[in-house]
Amino acid sequence: MGSEDDERALLEAYILQNEGSGLYAGDGSVDSKGKPALKNDTGQWKACSFILGDILSSTLLLSVQDLLFLTVVRSNTGTFFCERLAFYGISTNLVNYFIEKLHERTVVASTNITNWKGTCYITPLIGAILADTYWGRYWTIAGFTTVYLIGMCTLTLSASVSALKPAECVGSVCPSATTAQYAVFLTGLYLIALGTGGIKPCIWPFGADQFDDTDPKERVKKGSYFNWFYFSQNIGAIIASSVLVWIQDNVGWGIGFGIPTALMGVCIASLLIGTPLYRFQKPGGSPLTRICQVLVASFRKRNLKVLEDNSLLHETQDRSSAIEGSRKLEHSNELRCLDKAALISDADIEHGDLCNPWRLCTVTQVEELKILIRMFPIWATGIVFSAVFAQMSTLFVVQGKLMKRTLGSVTIPAASLSFFDFVSVIIWVPIYDSIIIPIVKKFTSKERGFSQLQRMGIGLFVSILCMAAAALVEIKRLQLVTELGLEDEKVAVPLSILWQIPQYFLLGAAEVFTFIGQHEFYYEQAPDAMRSLCSALSLLTNSLGNYLSSLILTIVTYVTTKGGKAGWIPDNLNEGHLDYFYWLLAGLSFLNLVVYMVFSRNYKEKKAAAA
């Protein structure tokens, strides 16, 4: 315990001594050797190039000094870029693998994928807790990329080795995969889900850690970082949805899975190469334990009266918070019942028990829990948006397969239309960062144009337009089905698949506003020592959105197939009404937006206490 106190005192003295000189980061970050991080030698865009992995997007943003530095490491492809390319290389076309190779029905295949993708967004809770409590973000990413690579290798083997591949169809007879074949395939798939769970909640906070909150210039760069972070993700997704999907459909699934597997090896190498340049935040201990301590301490003192004078509440007198890696937080007047955890009672004084956090917590620790409670309604409204986003890799693809997919002599894979979602993101990110923000700043006087909450709300509105566009395309498609008498035939209608572009493009625009806004919101508003946990909670909305999509799909199928009817979403969409399902999601999205507006208007932002 003494050595930890000495280390803390030494670090504070070091920062105080050099604060005026600007040599060191003022947010308490350290370098790879555990020493205070030098501003000029660590962090910023030169470190993020290894994390983001898109050299083009990074060089667009670098200073001359950083650009010269990057010429030395230009061969780096980067951690996040490779991981995202690998993930989308598997997930983008996965619905077709389930249907064509594992011979699953459309509803079963869609449900399996949304369940898997849902798991991919639950496992981040595991990675976040390990990062915030024990390992830190860097070592959590390093460990779970290895698990990810093992999963990718298993999946590639299941699609390459004859004994592990399901038998091909003979005419109209399609034998089901054996139990062993199915088990190997799912093992690989869910190892990937576990691996991505350690990467997702840590990778973008780790990138944001490379910018010093106490430096105004670096703080502005951090705002741009979140935009270009998402840009980098979609560069990988574009390659996956075009090149890799084509390889999977036309060359083979073994090679189509093998290429992303090789890229995961590059991902691990990229992360390790950049180690000397990173800034690290020390783990602050278990966030779940601190939450429980506040609840227990406030319950024990439930009969005490809350003090009007907030200055009498317990807080450490040190420059930094008692929580490792965290700044002190200002007291807020909401949820005053939790303030009882920071009341110094007569019993505490009598027993000299002022260091037991299960009886007495600091104001900062209490405020951590308050922040999580305030964020909860905003968090919950992200679930419906994620349910809309889940349609891109499931029903949008199935819809596209029954449309005209030839363009000249080229046949367009239905899953490749997600290319336009990623293109939309790539178009909107620079427009937002370079055009929209400067214009809006003139009217709002805000550092980043829109507030994070306003940005997210715009995205929720655009998602309604996305589902409306998808419904209108399906209405037109079904009109042609009726005119041509194709209700009983599972064949494509002469309506170009390119009519799906607007729904993909609108979904990409909604992502730029909502998903990027969420990343920034949860990083900025999260307590310093809970940033990985809060990023995992933001990702959890994706998981619950996928599960919600599965639930809605199951309920709709059950209700609409009663009495022997085909239902809204049969295996042959020509005899169904997919447009009704899209309108249902549009209606739910509208109600979700109304709820969001109510809670976002009353949200109180986090305030760090002055040092």
PDB file of C-alpha atoms in Angstrom, residues 112-372:
ATOM      1  CA  ASN A 112     -28.943 -17.126 -35.904  1.00  0.00           C
ATOM      2  CA  ILE A 113     -27.021 -14.156 -37.262  1.00  0.00           C
ATOM      3  CA  THR A 114     -28.741 -11.563 -35.100  1.00  0.00           C
ATOM      4  CA  ASN A 115     -28.172 -13.797 -32.060  1.00  0.00           C
ATOM      5  CA  TRP A 116     -24.477 -14.128 -32.922  1.00  0.00           C
ATOM      6  CA  LYS A 117     -24.085 -10.427 -33.575  1.00  0.00           C
ATOM      7  CA  GLY A 118     -25.945  -9.789 -30.340  1.00  0.00           C
ATOM      8  CA  THR A 119     -23.374 -11.928 -28.531  1.00  0.00           C
ATOM      9  CA  CYS A 120     -20.608  -9.907 -30.204  1.00  0.00           C
ATOM     10  CA  TYR A 121     -21.974  -6.871 -28.384  1.00  0.00           C
ATOM     11  CA  ILE A 122     -22.512  -8.547 -24.997  1.00  0.00           C
ATOM     12  CA  THR A 123     -18.993  -9.937 -24.632  1.00  0.00           C
ATOM     13  CA  PRO A 124     -17.551  -6.381 -24.521  1.00  0.00           C
ATOM     14  CA  LEU A 125     -18.758  -6.282 -20.915  1.00  0.00           C
ATOM     15  CA  ILE A 126     -16.161  -8.967 -20.155  1.00  0.00           C
ATOM     16  CA  GLY A 127     -13.388  -7.064 -21.899  1.00  0.00           C
ATOM     17  CA  ALA A 128     -14.385  -3.755 -20.309  1.00  0.00           C
ATOM     18  CA  ILE A 129     -14.354  -5.092 -16.756  1.00  0.00           C
ATOM     19  CA  LEU A 130     -10.949  -6.722 -17.281  1.00  0.00           C
ATOM     20  CA  ALA A 131      -9.570  -3.501 -18.807  1.00  0.00           C
ATOM     21  CA  ASP A 132     -10.898  -1.113 -16.152  1.00  0.00           C
ATOM     22  CA  THR A 133     -10.114  -3.428 -13.246  1.00  0.00           C
ATOM     23  CA  TYR A 134      -6.922  -5.349 -13.982  1.00  0.00           C
ATOM     24  CA  TRP A 135      -5.205  -5.281 -17.351  1.00  0.00           C
ATOM     25  CA  GLY A 136      -5.733  -1.801 -18.790  1.00  0.00           C
ATOM     26  CA  ARG A 137      -6.979  -1.223 -22.322  1.00  0.00           C
ATOM     27  CA  TYR A 138      -3.749  -2.094 -24.164  1.00  0.00           C
ATOM     28  CA  TRP A 139      -3.197  -5.564 -22.691  1.00  0.00           C
ATOM     29  CA  THR A 140      -6.888  -6.404 -22.961  1.00  0.00           C
ATOM     30  CA  ILE A 141      -6.799  -5.644 -26.683  1.00  0.00           C
ATOM     31  CA  ALA A 142      -3.600  -7.679 -27.103  1.00  0.00           C
ATOM     32  CA  GLY A 143      -4.998 -10.733 -25.290  1.00  0.00           C
ATOM     33  CA  PHE A 144      -8.357 -10.844 -27.025  1.00  0.00           C
ATOM     34  CA  THR A 145      -6.960 -10.357 -30.542  1.00  0.00           C
ATOM     35  CA  THR A 146      -5.251 -13.722 -29.999  1.00  0.00           C
ATOM     36  CA  VAL A 147      -8.600 -15.353 -29.132  1.00  0.00           C
ATOM     37  CA  TYR A 148     -10.084 -13.676 -32.196  1.00  0.00           C
ATOM     38  CA  LEU A 149      -7.335 -15.144 -34.408  1.00  0.00           C
ATOM     39  CA  ILE A 150      -7.995 -18.670 -33.072  1.00  0.00           C
ATOM     40  CA  GLY A 151     -11.686 -18.259 -33.877  1.00  0.00           C
ATOM     41  CA  MET A 152     -10.919 -17.079 -37.394  1.00  0.00           C
ATOM     42  CA  CYS A 153      -8.642 -20.082 -37.989  1.00  0.00           C
ATOM     43  CA  THR A 154     -11.372 -22.468 -36.766  1.00  0.00           C
ATOM     44  CA  LEU A 155     -13.966 -20.850 -39.027  1.00  0.00           C
ATOM     45  CA  THR A 156     -11.653 -21.032 -42.030  1.00  0.00           C
ATOM     46  CA  LEU A 157     -10.996 -24.732 -41.401  1.00  0.00           C
ATOM     47  CA  SER A 158     -14.748 -25.429 -41.181  1.00  0.00           C
ATOM     48  CA  ALA A 159     -15.192 -23.968 -44.670  1.00  0.00           C
ATOM     49  CA  SER A 160     -12.046 -25.549 -46.164  1.00  0.00           C
ATOM     50  CA  VAL A 161     -11.652 -29.125 -44.874  1.00  0.00           C
ATOM     51  CA  SER A 162     -13.951 -31.553 -46.693  1.00  0.00           C
ATOM     52  CA  ALA A 163     -14.951 -33.467 -43.564  1.00  0.00           C
ATOM     53  CA  LEU A 164     -15.984 -30.232 -41.849  1.00  0.00           C
ATOM     54  CA  LYS A 165     -17.967 -28.776 -44.761  1.00  0.00           C
ATOM     55  CA  PRO A 166     -21.705 -29.555 -45.116  1.00  0.00           C
ATOM     56  CA  ALA A 167     -22.657 -31.679 -48.114  1.00  0.00           C
ATOM     57  CA  GLU A 168     -23.758 -29.872 -51.279  1.00  0.00           C
ATOM     58  CA  CYS A 169     -27.369 -29.952 -52.470  1.00  0.00           C
ATOM     59  CA  VAL A 170     -28.335 -32.639 -54.974  1.00  0.00           C
ATOM     60  CA  GLY A 171     -31.136 -31.162 -57.010  1.00  0.00           C
ATOM     61  CA  SER A 172     -33.742 -29.932 -54.542  1.00  0.00           C
ATOM     62  CA  VAL A 173     -32.441 -32.153 -51.733  1.00  0.00           C
ATOM     63  CA  CYS A 174     -30.154 -30.269 -49.333  1.00  0.00           C
ATOM     64  CA  PRO A 175     -28.799 -32.450 -46.509  1.00  0.00           C
ATOM     65  CA  SER A 176     -28.387 -30.732 -43.164  1.00  0.00           C
ATOM     66  CA  ALA A 177     -24.948 -30.228 -41.658  1.00  0.00           C
ATOM     67  CA  THR A 178     -23.877 -32.906 -39.184  1.00  0.00           C
ATOM     68  CA  THR A 179     -23.673 -32.107 -35.492  1.00  0.00           C
ATOM     69  CA  ALA A 180     -19.857 -32.101 -35.624  1.00  0.00           C
ATOM     70  CA  GLN A 181     -19.779 -29.781 -38.655  1.00  0.00           C
ATOM     71  CA  TYR A 182     -22.220 -27.400 -37.048  1.00  0.00           C
ATOM     72  CA  ALA A 183     -20.311 -27.499 -33.750  1.00  0.00           C
ATOM     73  CA  VAL A 184     -16.955 -26.616 -35.359  1.00  0.00           C
ATOM     74  CA  PHE A 185     -18.511 -23.778 -37.329  1.00  0.00           C
ATOM     75  CA  LEU A 186     -20.291 -22.305 -34.294  1.00  0.00           C
ATOM     76  CA  THR A 187     -17.170 -22.723 -32.127  1.00  0.00           C
ATOM     77  CA  GLY A 188     -15.198 -20.561 -34.531  1.00  0.00           C
ATOM     78  CA  LEU A 189     -18.032 -18.061 -34.807  1.00  0.00           C
ATOM     79  CA  TYR A 190     -18.431 -17.634 -31.053  1.00  0.00           C
ATOM     80  CA  LEU A 191     -14.677 -17.476 -30.397  1.00  0.00           C
ATOM     81  CA  ILE A 192     -14.745 -14.491 -32.740  1.00  0.00           C
ATOM     82  CA  ALA A 193     -17.604 -13.077 -30.669  1.00  0.00           C
ATOM     83  CA  LEU A 194     -15.482 -13.450 -27.528  1.00  0.00           C
ATOM     84  CA  GLY A 195     -12.385 -11.993 -29.189  1.00  0.00           C
ATOM     85  CA  THR A 196     -14.183  -8.947 -30.510  1.00  0.00           C
ATOM     86  CA  GLY A 197     -15.605  -8.472 -27.016  1.00  0.00           C
ATOM     87  CA  GLY A 198     -12.167  -7.627 -25.690  1.00  0.00           C
ATOM     88  CA  ILE A 199     -11.328  -5.321 -28.589  1.00  0.00           C
ATOM     89  CA  LYS A 200     -14.505  -3.302 -29.142  1.00  0.00           C
ATOM     90  CA  PRO A 201     -14.854  -1.598 -25.721  1.00  0.00           C
ATOM     91  CA  CYS A 202     -11.143  -0.767 -25.502  1.00  0.00           C
ATOM     92  CA  ILE A 203      -9.977   0.176 -28.985  1.00  0.00           C
ATOM     93  CA  TRP A 204     -11.724   3.516 -29.418  1.00  0.00           C
ATOM     94  CA  PRO A 205     -11.259   4.697 -25.795  1.00  0.00           C
ATOM     95  CA  PHE A 206      -7.603   3.675 -26.123  1.00  0.00           C
ATOM     96  CA  GLY A 207      -7.349   5.845 -29.219  1.00  0.00           C
ATOM     97  CA  ALA A 208      -9.060   8.748 -27.436  1.00  0.00           C
ATOM     98  CA  ASP A 209      -6.594   8.322 -24.552  1.00  0.00           C
ATOM     99  CA  GLN A 210      -3.878   9.485 -26.939  1.00  0.00           C
ATOM    100  CA  PHE A 211      -5.241  13.042 -26.693  1.00  0.00           C
ATOM    101  CA  ASP A 212      -4.828  15.115 -23.515  1.00  0.00           C
ATOM    102  CA  ASP A 213      -8.120  16.459 -22.117  1.00  0.00           C
ATOM    103  CA  THR A 214      -6.271  19.268 -20.353  1.00  0.00           C
ATOM    104  CA  ASP A 215      -4.766  20.608 -23.599  1.00  0.00           C
ATOM    105  CA  PRO A 216      -7.303  22.674 -25.633  1.00  0.00           C
ATOM    106  CA  LYS A 217      -5.622  21.852 -28.955  1.00  0.00           C
ATOM    107  CA  GLU A 218      -5.538  18.122 -28.290  1.00  0.00           C
ATOM    108  CA  ARG A 219      -9.136  18.232 -27.035  1.00  0.00           C
ATOM    109  CA  VAL A 220     -10.301  19.568 -30.420  1.00  0.00           C
ATOM    110  CA  LYS A 221      -8.293  16.851 -32.191  1.00  0.00           C
ATOM    111  CA  LYS A 222     -10.040  14.267 -30.028  1.00  0.00           C
ATOM    112  CA  GLY A 223     -13.390  15.448 -31.415  1.00  0.00           C
ATOM    113  CA  SER A 224     -12.134  14.786 -34.956  1.00  0.00           C
ATOM    114  CA  TYR A 225     -10.650  11.462 -33.854  1.00  0.00           C
ATOM    115  CA  PHE A 226     -14.100   9.936 -33.245  1.00  0.00           C
ATOM    116  CA  ASN A 227     -15.189  10.863 -36.778  1.00  0.00           C
ATOM    117  CA  TRP A 228     -12.069   9.426 -38.398  1.00  0.00           C
ATOM    118  CA  PHE A 229     -12.215   6.390 -36.141  1.00  0.00           C
ATOM    119  CA  TYR A 230     -15.534   5.486 -37.754  1.00  0.00           C
ATOM    120  CA  PHE A 231     -14.150   6.424 -41.173  1.00  0.00           C
ATOM    121  CA  SER A 232     -11.360   3.872 -40.678  1.00  0.00           C
ATOM    122  CA  GLN A 233     -13.885   1.208 -39.726  1.00  0.00           C
ATOM    123  CA  ASN A 234     -15.837   1.714 -42.926  1.00  0.00           C
ATOM    124  CA  ILE A 235     -12.794   1.580 -45.202  1.00  0.00           C
ATOM    125  CA  GLY A 236     -12.335  -1.982 -43.951  1.00  0.00           C
ATOM    126  CA  ALA A 237     -16.044  -2.654 -44.325  1.00  0.00           C
ATOM    127  CA  ILE A 238     -16.047  -1.468 -47.966  1.00  0.00           C
ATOM    128  CA  ILE A 239     -13.287  -3.905 -48.882  1.00  0.00           C
ATOM    129  CA  ALA A 240     -15.136  -6.674 -47.048  1.00  0.00           C
ATOM    130  CA  SER A 241     -18.524  -5.974 -48.658  1.00  0.00           C
ATOM    131  CA  SER A 242     -17.103  -5.793 -52.174  1.00  0.00           C
ATOM    132  CA  VAL A 243     -13.900  -7.796 -52.644  1.00  0.00           C
ATOM    133  CA  LEU A 244     -14.365 -10.417 -49.927  1.00  0.00           C
ATOM    134  CA  VAL A 245     -18.065 -10.990 -50.667  1.00  0.00           C
ATOM    135  CA  TRP A 246     -17.204 -11.506 -54.348  1.00  0.00           C
ATOM    136  CA  ILE A 247     -14.454 -13.992 -53.410  1.00  0.00           C
ATOM    137  CA  GLN A 248     -16.815 -15.901 -51.096  1.00  0.00           C
ATOM    138  CA  ASP A 249     -19.555 -16.129 -53.744  1.00  0.00           C
ATOM    139  CA  ASN A 250     -17.351 -16.829 -56.774  1.00  0.00           C
ATOM    140  CA  VAL A 251     -14.049 -18.368 -55.605  1.00  0.00           C
ATOM    141  CA  GLY A 252     -14.825 -20.166 -52.368  1.00  0.00           C
ATOM    142  CA  TRP A 253     -15.720 -19.691 -48.733  1.00  0.00           C
ATOM    143  CA  GLY A 254     -12.436 -21.162 -47.515  1.00  0.00           C
ATOM    144  CA  ILE A 255     -10.418 -18.454 -49.256  1.00  0.00           C
ATOM    145  CA  GLY A 256     -13.076 -15.876 -48.405  1.00  0.00           C
ATOM    146  CA  PHE A 257     -12.625 -16.634 -44.692  1.00  0.00           C
ATOM    147  CA  GLY A 258      -8.869 -17.210 -44.980  1.00  0.00           C
ATOM    148  CA  ILE A 259      -8.035 -13.688 -46.124  1.00  0.00           C
ATOM    149  CA  PRO A 260      -9.597 -12.027 -43.029  1.00  0.00           C
ATOM    150  CA  THR A 261      -7.782 -14.609 -40.899  1.00  0.00           C
ATOM    151  CA  ALA A 262      -4.419 -13.526 -42.303  1.00  0.00           C
ATOM    152  CA  LEU A 263      -5.352  -9.897 -41.676  1.00  0.00           C
ATOM    153  CA  MET A 264      -5.944 -10.630 -38.001  1.00  0.00           C
ATOM    154  CA  GLY A 265      -2.310 -11.683 -37.798  1.00  0.00           C
ATOM    155  CA  VAL A 266      -1.385  -8.293 -39.264  1.00  0.00           C
ATOM    156  CA  CYS A 267      -3.697  -6.698 -36.700  1.00  0.00           C
ATOM    157  CA  ILE A 268      -1.719  -8.148 -33.789  1.00  0.00           C
ATOM    158  CA  ALA A 269       1.622  -7.120 -35.320  1.00  0.00           C
ATOM    159  CA  SER A 270       0.373  -3.567 -35.878  1.00  0.00           C
ATOM    160  CA  LEU A 271      -0.683  -3.174 -32.263  1.00  0.00           C
ATOM    161  CA  LEU A 272       2.684  -4.342 -30.937  1.00  0.00           C
ATOM    162  CA  ILE A 273       4.751  -2.177 -33.306  1.00  0.00           C
ATOM    163  CA  GLY A 274       3.145   1.010 -32.026  1.00  0.00           C
ATOM    164  CA  THR A 275       3.707   0.261 -28.310  1.00  0.00           C
ATOM    165  CA  PRO A 276       6.471   2.879 -27.663  1.00  0.00           C
ATOM    166  CA  LEU A 277       4.188   5.640 -28.969  1.00  0.00           C
ATOM    167  CA  TYR A 278       1.104   4.974 -26.866  1.00  0.00           C
ATOM    168  CA  ARG A 279      -0.167   6.798 -23.810  1.00  0.00           C
ATOM    169  CA  PHE A 280      -1.632   4.532 -21.139  1.00  0.00           C
ATOM    170  CA  GLN A 281      -4.229   5.136 -18.435  1.00  0.00           C
ATOM    171  CA  LYS A 282      -3.835   2.977 -15.332  1.00  0.00           C
ATOM    172  CA  PRO A 283      -6.787   0.732 -14.411  1.00  0.00           C
ATOM    173  CA  GLY A 284      -8.755   2.194 -11.506  1.00  0.00           C
ATOM    174  CA  GLY A 285     -10.012  -1.008  -9.910  1.00  0.00           C
ATOM    175  CA  SER A 286     -13.345  -2.740 -10.275  1.00  0.00           C
ATOM    176  CA  PRO A 287     -16.085  -0.280 -11.318  1.00  0.00           C
ATOM    177  CA  LEU A 288     -18.742  -2.788 -10.272  1.00  0.00           C
ATOM    178  CA  THR A 289     -17.249  -2.980  -6.781  1.00  0.00           C
ATOM    179  CA  ARG A 290     -17.299   0.810  -6.450  1.00  0.00           C
ATOM    180  CA  ILE A 291     -20.939   0.909  -7.537  1.00  0.00           C
ATOM    181  CA  CYS A 292     -21.852  -1.730  -4.945  1.00  0.00           C
ATOM    182  CA  GLN A 293     -19.928   0.171  -2.263  1.00  0.00           C
ATOM    183  CA  VAL A 294     -21.980   3.323  -2.866  1.00  0.00           C
ATOM    184  CA  LEU A 295     -25.233   1.369  -2.731  1.00  0.00           C
ATOM    185  CA  VAL A 296     -24.261  -0.448   0.466  1.00  0.00           C
ATOM    186  CA  ALA A 297     -22.909   2.679   2.207  1.00  0.00           C
ATOM    187  CA  SER A 298     -25.986   4.759   1.321  1.00  0.00           C
ATOM    188  CA  PHE A 299     -28.302   1.962   2.483  1.00  0.00           C
ATOM    189  CA  ARG A 300     -26.488   1.714   5.812  1.00  0.00           C
ATOM    190  CA  LYS A 301     -27.026   5.449   6.328  1.00  0.00           C
ATOM    191  CA  ARG A 302     -30.558   5.537   4.946  1.00  0.00           C
ATOM    192  CA  ASN A 303     -31.899   7.056   8.164  1.00  0.00           C
ATOM    193  CA  LEU A 304     -29.463   9.980   8.141  1.00  0.00           C
ATOM    194  CA  LYS A 305     -30.519  13.359   6.798  1.00  0.00           C
ATOM    195  CA  VAL A 306     -28.789  14.655   3.671  1.00  0.00           C
ATOM    196  CA  LEU A 307     -26.682  17.742   4.407  1.00  0.00           C
ATOM    197  CA  GLU A 308     -27.462  21.038   2.674  1.00  0.00           C
ATOM    198  CA  ASP A 309     -23.787  22.009   2.781  1.00  0.00           C
ATOM    199  CA  ASN A 310     -22.159  19.828   0.122  1.00  0.00           C
ATOM    200  CA  SER A 311     -18.675  20.854   1.229  1.00  0.00           C
ATOM    201  CA  LEU A 312     -19.115  18.669   4.324  1.00  0.00           C
ATOM    202  CA  LEU A 313     -19.364  15.505   2.240  1.00  0.00           C
ATOM    203  CA  HIS A 314     -16.319  13.224   2.281  1.00  0.00           C
ATOM    204  CA  GLU A 315     -13.662  13.722  -0.410  1.00  0.00           C
ATOM    205  CA  THR A 316      -9.925  13.086  -0.498  1.00  0.00           C
ATOM    206  CA  GLN A 317      -7.709  16.136  -0.033  1.00  0.00           C
ATOM    207  CA  ASP A 318      -5.140  14.904  -2.569  1.00  0.00           C
ATOM    208  CA  ARG A 319      -4.758  16.641  -5.904  1.00  0.00           C
ATOM    209  CA  SER A 320      -6.123  13.600  -7.708  1.00  0.00           C
ATOM    210  CA  SER A 321      -9.044  11.341  -6.880  1.00  0.00           C
ATOM    211  CA  ALA A 322      -8.727   8.353  -4.567  1.00  0.00           C
ATOM    212  CA  ILE A 323      -9.667   6.279  -7.616  1.00  0.00           C
ATOM    213  CA  GLU A 324      -6.608   5.389  -9.727  1.00  0.00           C
ATOM    214  CA  GLY A 325      -6.677   7.060 -13.132  1.00  0.00           C
ATOM    215  CA  SER A 326      -9.618   9.352 -12.314  1.00  0.00           C
ATOM    216  CA  ARG A 327     -10.075  13.072 -11.820  1.00  0.00           C
ATOM    217  CA  LYS A 328     -12.281  14.372  -9.024  1.00  0.00           C
ATOM    218  CA  LEU A 329     -15.893  15.062  -9.970  1.00  0.00           C
ATOM    219  CA  GLU A 330     -18.034  17.994  -8.878  1.00  0.00           C
ATOM    220  CA  HIS A 331     -21.037  17.282  -6.696  1.00  0.00           C
ATOM    221  CA  SER A 332     -24.432  17.293  -8.452  1.00  0.00           C
ATOM    222  CA  ASN A 333     -27.821  17.845  -6.852  1.00  0.00           C
ATOM    223  CA  GLU A 334     -29.633  14.931  -8.501  1.00  0.00           C
ATOM    224  CA  LEU A 335     -30.226  11.635  -6.663  1.00  0.00           C
ATOM    225  CA  ARG A 336     -29.405  13.191  -3.286  1.00  0.00           C
ATOM    226  CA  CYS A 337     -30.228   9.920  -1.519  1.00  0.00           C
ATOM    227  CA  LEU A 338     -26.915   8.530  -2.819  1.00  0.00           C
ATOM    228  CA  ASP A 339     -25.049  11.405  -1.116  1.00  0.00           C
ATOM    229  CA  LYS A 340     -25.607   9.579   2.163  1.00  0.00           C
ATOM    230  CA  ALA A 341     -22.767   7.253   1.149  1.00  0.00           C
ATOM    231  CA  ALA A 342     -20.412  10.264   1.505  1.00  0.00           C
ATOM    232  CA  LEU A 343     -21.812  11.436   4.857  1.00  0.00           C
ATOM    233  CA  ILE A 344     -19.382  11.133   7.779  1.00  0.00           C
ATOM    234  CA  SER A 345     -21.548   9.720  10.552  1.00  0.00           C
ATOM    235  CA  ASP A 346     -20.890   9.719  14.298  1.00  0.00           C
ATOM    236  CA  ALA A 347     -20.335   5.967  14.067  1.00  0.00           C
ATOM    237  CA  ASP A 348     -17.602   6.501  11.433  1.00  0.00           C
ATOM    238  CA  ILE A 349     -15.826   9.012  13.689  1.00  0.00           C
ATOM    239  CA  GLU A 350     -16.267   6.904  16.814  1.00  0.00           C
ATOM    240  CA  HIS A 351     -14.747   3.818  15.210  1.00  0.00           C
ATOM    241  CA  GLY A 352     -12.178   5.790  13.195  1.00  0.00           C
ATOM    242  CA  ASP A 353     -13.561   3.985  10.168  1.00  0.00           C
ATOM    243  CA  LEU A 354     -12.941   6.637   7.495  1.00  0.00           C
ATOM    244  CA  CYS A 355     -11.077   4.402   5.024  1.00  0.00           C
ATOM    245  CA  ASN A 356     -13.655   1.645   4.599  1.00  0.00           C
ATOM    246  CA  PRO A 357     -15.417   2.336   1.257  1.00  0.00           C
ATOM    247  CA  TRP A 358     -18.251  -0.026   2.214  1.00  0.00           C
ATOM    248  CA  ARG A 359     -19.193   2.480   4.924  1.00  0.00           C
ATOM    249  CA  LEU A 360     -17.887   5.812   3.594  1.00  0.00           C
ATOM    250  CA  CYS A 361     -17.391   6.777  -0.059  1.00  0.00           C
ATOM    251  CA  THR A 362     -15.930   9.896  -1.621  1.00  0.00           C
ATOM    252  CA  VAL A 363     -18.039  12.404  -3.566  1.00  0.00           C
ATOM    253  CA  THR A 364     -16.296  11.302  -6.779  1.00  0.00           C
ATOM    254  CA  GLN A 365     -17.257   7.687  -6.189  1.00  0.00           C
ATOM    255  CA  VAL A 366     -20.888   8.693  -5.567  1.00  0.00           C
ATOM    256  CA  GLU A 367     -20.891  10.847  -8.696  1.00  0.00           C
ATOM    257  CA  GLU A 368     -19.689   7.891 -10.764  1.00  0.00           C
ATOM    258  CA  LEU A 369     -22.912   6.054  -9.995  1.00  0.00           C
ATOM    259  CA  LYS A 370     -25.014   9.167 -10.551  1.00  0.00           C
ATOM    260  CA  ILE A 371     -23.490   9.584 -14.001  1.00  0.00           C
ATOM    261  CA  LEU A 372     -24.349   5.995 -14.960  1.00  0.00           C
TER     262      LEU A 372
END
